[in-house]
Coordinates of C-alpha atoms in Angstrom, one line a residue:
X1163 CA 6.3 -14.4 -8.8
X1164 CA 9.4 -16.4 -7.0
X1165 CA 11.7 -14.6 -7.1
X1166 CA 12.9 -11.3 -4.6
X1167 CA 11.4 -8.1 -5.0
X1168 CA 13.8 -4.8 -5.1
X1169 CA 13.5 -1.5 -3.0
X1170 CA 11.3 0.2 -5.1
X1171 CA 9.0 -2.8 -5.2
X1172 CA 9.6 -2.6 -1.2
X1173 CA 8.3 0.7 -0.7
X1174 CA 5.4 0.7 -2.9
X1175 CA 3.9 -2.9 -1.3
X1176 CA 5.4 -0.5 2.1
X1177 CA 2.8 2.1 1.2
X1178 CA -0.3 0.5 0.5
X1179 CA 0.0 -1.9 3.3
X1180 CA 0.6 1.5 5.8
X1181 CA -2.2 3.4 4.3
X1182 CA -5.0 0.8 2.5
X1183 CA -6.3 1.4 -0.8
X1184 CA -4.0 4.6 -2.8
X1185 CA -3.6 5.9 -6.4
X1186 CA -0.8 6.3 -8.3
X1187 CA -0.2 9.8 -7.6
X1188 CA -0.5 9.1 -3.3
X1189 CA 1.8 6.2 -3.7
X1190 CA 4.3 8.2 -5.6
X1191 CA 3.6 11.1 -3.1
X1192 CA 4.2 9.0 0.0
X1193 CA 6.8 7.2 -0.4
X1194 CA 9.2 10.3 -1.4
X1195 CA 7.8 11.8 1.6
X1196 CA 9.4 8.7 3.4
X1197 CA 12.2 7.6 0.9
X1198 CA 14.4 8.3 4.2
X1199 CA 12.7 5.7 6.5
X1200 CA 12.9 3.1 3.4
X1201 CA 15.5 1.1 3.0
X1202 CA 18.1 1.8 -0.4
X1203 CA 15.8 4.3 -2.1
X1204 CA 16.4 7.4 -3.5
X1205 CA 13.1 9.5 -4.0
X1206 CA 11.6 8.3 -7.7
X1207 CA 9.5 9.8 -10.4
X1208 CA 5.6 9.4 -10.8
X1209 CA 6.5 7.5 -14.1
X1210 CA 9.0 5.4 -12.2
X1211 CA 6.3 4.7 -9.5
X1212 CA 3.5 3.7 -11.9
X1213 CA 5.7 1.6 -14.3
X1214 CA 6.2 -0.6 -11.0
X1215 CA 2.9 -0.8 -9.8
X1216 CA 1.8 -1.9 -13.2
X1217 CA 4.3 -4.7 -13.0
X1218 CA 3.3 -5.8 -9.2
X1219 CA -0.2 -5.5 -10.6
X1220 CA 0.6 -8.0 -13.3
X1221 CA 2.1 -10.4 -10.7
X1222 CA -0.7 -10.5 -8.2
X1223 CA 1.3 -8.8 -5.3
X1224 CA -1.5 -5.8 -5.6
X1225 CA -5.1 -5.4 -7.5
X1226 CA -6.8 -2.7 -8.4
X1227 CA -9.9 -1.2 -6.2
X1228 CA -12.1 1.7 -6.3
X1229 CA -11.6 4.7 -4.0
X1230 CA -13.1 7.9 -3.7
X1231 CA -10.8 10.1 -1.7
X1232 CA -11.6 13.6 -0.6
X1233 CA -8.6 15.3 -1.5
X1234 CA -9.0 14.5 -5.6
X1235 CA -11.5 16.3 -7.4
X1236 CA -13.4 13.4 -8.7
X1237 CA -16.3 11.1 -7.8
X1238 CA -14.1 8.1 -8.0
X1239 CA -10.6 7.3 -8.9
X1240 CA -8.7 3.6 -9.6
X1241 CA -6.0 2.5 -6.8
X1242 CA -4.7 -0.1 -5.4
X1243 CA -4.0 -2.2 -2.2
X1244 CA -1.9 -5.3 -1.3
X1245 CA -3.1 -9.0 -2.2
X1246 CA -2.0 -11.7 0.3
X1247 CA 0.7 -12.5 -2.0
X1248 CA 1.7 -9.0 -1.6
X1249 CA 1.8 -9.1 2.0
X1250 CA 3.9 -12.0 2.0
X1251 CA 6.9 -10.8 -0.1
X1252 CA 6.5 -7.7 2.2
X1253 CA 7.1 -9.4 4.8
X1254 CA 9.9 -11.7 3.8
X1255 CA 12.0 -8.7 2.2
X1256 CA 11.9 -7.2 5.5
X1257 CA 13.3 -9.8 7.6
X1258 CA 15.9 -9.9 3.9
X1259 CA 17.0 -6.4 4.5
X1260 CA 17.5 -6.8 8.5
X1261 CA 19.3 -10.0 7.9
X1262 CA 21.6 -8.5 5.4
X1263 CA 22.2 -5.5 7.2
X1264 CA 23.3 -7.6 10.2
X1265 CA 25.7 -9.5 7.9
X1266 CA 26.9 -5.8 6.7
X1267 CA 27.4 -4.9 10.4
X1268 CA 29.3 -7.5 11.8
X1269 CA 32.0 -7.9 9.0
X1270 CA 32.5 -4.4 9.5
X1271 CA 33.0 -4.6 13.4
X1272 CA 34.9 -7.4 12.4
X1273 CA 37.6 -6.1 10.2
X1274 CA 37.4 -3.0 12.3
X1275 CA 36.3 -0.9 10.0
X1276 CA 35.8 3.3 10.9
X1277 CA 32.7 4.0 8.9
X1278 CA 30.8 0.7 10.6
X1279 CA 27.7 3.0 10.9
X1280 CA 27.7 3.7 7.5
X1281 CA 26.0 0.6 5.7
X1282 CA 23.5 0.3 2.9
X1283 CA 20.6 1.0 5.3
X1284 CA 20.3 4.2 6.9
X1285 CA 19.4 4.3 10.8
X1286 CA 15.9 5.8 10.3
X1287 CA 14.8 3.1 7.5
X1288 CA 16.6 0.4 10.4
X1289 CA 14.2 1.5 13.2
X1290 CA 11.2 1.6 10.7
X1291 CA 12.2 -1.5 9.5
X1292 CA 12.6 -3.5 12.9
X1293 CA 9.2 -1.6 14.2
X1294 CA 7.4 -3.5 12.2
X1295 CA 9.3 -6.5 12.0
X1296 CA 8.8 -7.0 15.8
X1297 CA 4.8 -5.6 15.8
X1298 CA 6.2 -2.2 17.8
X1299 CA 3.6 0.3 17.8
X1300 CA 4.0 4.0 17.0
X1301 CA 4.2 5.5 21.1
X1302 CA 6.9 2.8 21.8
X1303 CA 8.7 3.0 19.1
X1304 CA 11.4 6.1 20.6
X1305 CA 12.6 3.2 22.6
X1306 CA 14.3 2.2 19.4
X1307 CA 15.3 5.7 19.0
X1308 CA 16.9 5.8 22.6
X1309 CA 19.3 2.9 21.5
X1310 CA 22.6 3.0 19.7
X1311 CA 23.0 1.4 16.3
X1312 CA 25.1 -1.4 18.0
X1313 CA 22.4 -2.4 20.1
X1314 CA 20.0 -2.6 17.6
X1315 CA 22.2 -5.0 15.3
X1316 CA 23.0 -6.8 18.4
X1317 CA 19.4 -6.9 19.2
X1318 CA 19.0 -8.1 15.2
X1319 CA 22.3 -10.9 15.7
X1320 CA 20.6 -12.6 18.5
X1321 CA 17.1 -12.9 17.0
X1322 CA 18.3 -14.2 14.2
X1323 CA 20.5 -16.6 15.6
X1324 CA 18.3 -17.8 18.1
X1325 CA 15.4 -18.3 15.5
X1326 CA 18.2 -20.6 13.2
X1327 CA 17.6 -19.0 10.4
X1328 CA 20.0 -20.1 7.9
X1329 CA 20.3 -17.7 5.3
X1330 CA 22.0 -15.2 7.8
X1331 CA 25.0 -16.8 9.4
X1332 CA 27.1 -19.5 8.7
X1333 CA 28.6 -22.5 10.3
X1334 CA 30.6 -19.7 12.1
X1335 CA 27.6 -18.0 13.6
X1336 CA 28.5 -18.3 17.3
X1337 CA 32.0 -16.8 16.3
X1338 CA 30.6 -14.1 14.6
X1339 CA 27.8 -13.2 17.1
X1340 CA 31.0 -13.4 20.5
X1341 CA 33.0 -11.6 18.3
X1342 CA 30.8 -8.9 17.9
X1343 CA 29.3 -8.7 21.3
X1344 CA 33.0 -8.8 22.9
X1345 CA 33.9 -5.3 20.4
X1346 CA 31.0 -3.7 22.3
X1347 CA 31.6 -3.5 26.1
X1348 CA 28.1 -2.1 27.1
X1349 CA 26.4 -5.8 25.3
X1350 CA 28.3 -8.1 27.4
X1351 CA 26.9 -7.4 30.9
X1352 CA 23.5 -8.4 29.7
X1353 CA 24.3 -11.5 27.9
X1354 CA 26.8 -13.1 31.0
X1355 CA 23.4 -12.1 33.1
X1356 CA 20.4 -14.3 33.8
X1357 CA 17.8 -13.4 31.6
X1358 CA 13.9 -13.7 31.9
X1359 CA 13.9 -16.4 29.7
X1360 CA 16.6 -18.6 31.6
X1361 CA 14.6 -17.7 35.0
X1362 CA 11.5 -18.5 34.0
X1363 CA 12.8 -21.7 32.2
X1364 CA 14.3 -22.4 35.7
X1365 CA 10.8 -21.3 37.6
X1366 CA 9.0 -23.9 35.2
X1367 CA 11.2 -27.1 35.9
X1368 CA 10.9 -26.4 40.1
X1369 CA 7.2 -26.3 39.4
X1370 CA 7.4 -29.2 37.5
X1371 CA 9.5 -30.9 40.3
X1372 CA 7.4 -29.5 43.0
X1373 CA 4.2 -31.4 40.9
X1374 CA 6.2 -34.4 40.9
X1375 CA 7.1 -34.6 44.1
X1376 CA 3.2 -33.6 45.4
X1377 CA 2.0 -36.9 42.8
X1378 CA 5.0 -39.1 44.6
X1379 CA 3.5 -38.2 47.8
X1380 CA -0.1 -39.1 47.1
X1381 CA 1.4 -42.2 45.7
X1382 CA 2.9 -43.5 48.5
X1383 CA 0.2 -42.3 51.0

């Protein structure tokens, strides 16, 4: 399979990898439970749910397993949990929908649109989707919560930009990115600051001129 997978094929690869092993029935159960903290997706029918995980069966992004849950009133019952393959598209059409909801974002702020908060992805399925693109557990993740929706595509802007990654900005990146920051006053303080990075960048070359200069020393003793 090479090519992208859509939002439905999002939240079911979403739903085993959150839970492990699940049926049919769970998966379709689960993620209209959470269709609001998934990206694009309107809650589905069990039919539409099963047609797809018969298709991401068929391409190797999930295979079967047996399960004997509890809460079903048999001895055993087929499910199904993400392959390695499935973890990877996972993972890729993550970082897919948080680079193209930064894209979304910043033409918006750009051409000064009213409605900027109102893109393609809603704030809950953002925060769900940047928790686990940057590893945030569960008891931290209200600190994402705390923030305004600026921040977080901010946040989003300068991770992708400083990790080059093509597919998300143009030649006209650093434009884009100034641009952005500059139509929201409470992001500039921070990035004409210092930050951690720049200080300890600045602690490691006086230890590394400190060392030279101890090795000169020794030298010339």
């Amino acid at each position: 399979m090479n090519q992208r997978i859509d939002a439905v094929d999002y939240a079911v690869l979403k739903c085993l990898d959150e839970n492990g092993g699940c049926w049919k029935k769970r998966v379709h159960d689960w993620i209209n439970d959470h269709h609001e903290e998934l990206p694009r997706l309107e809650k589905k029918s069990v039919q539409t749910i099963g047609r797809r995980i018969d298709q991401l069966h068929e391409a190797g992004l999930i295979e079967s397993c047996i399960l004997a849950p509890d809460s079903v009133d048999r001895d055993m019952i087929i499910g199904y949990k993400l392959t390695n393959e499935g973890k990877g598209y996972l993972d890729a059409e993550r970082t897919e929908f948080l680079k193209e909801k930064v894209l979304l974002a910043s033409e918006a702020f750009l051409e000064r649109h009213e409605d900027h908060d109102e893109f393609s992805i809603s704030r809950p399925a953002l925060i769900e989707l940047m928790a686990d693109e940057f590893n945030i557990p569960p008891h931290e993740r209200d600190l994402l919560e705390n923030c305004h929706t600026d921040e977080l595509i901010t946040v989003l802007m300068h991770h992708f930009f400083r990790t080059e990654a093509s597919p998300s900005f143009d030649e006209h990146a650093e434009d884009r990115i100034t641009a952005l920051i500059t139509r929201t006053p409470q992001l500039v303080e921070p990035y004409q600051q210092e930050t951690l990075s720049d200080r300890v960048r600045k602690r490691l070359s006086e230890t590394r001129q400190a060392v030279k200069g101890m090795v000169w020393k020794r030298v010339q003793a």
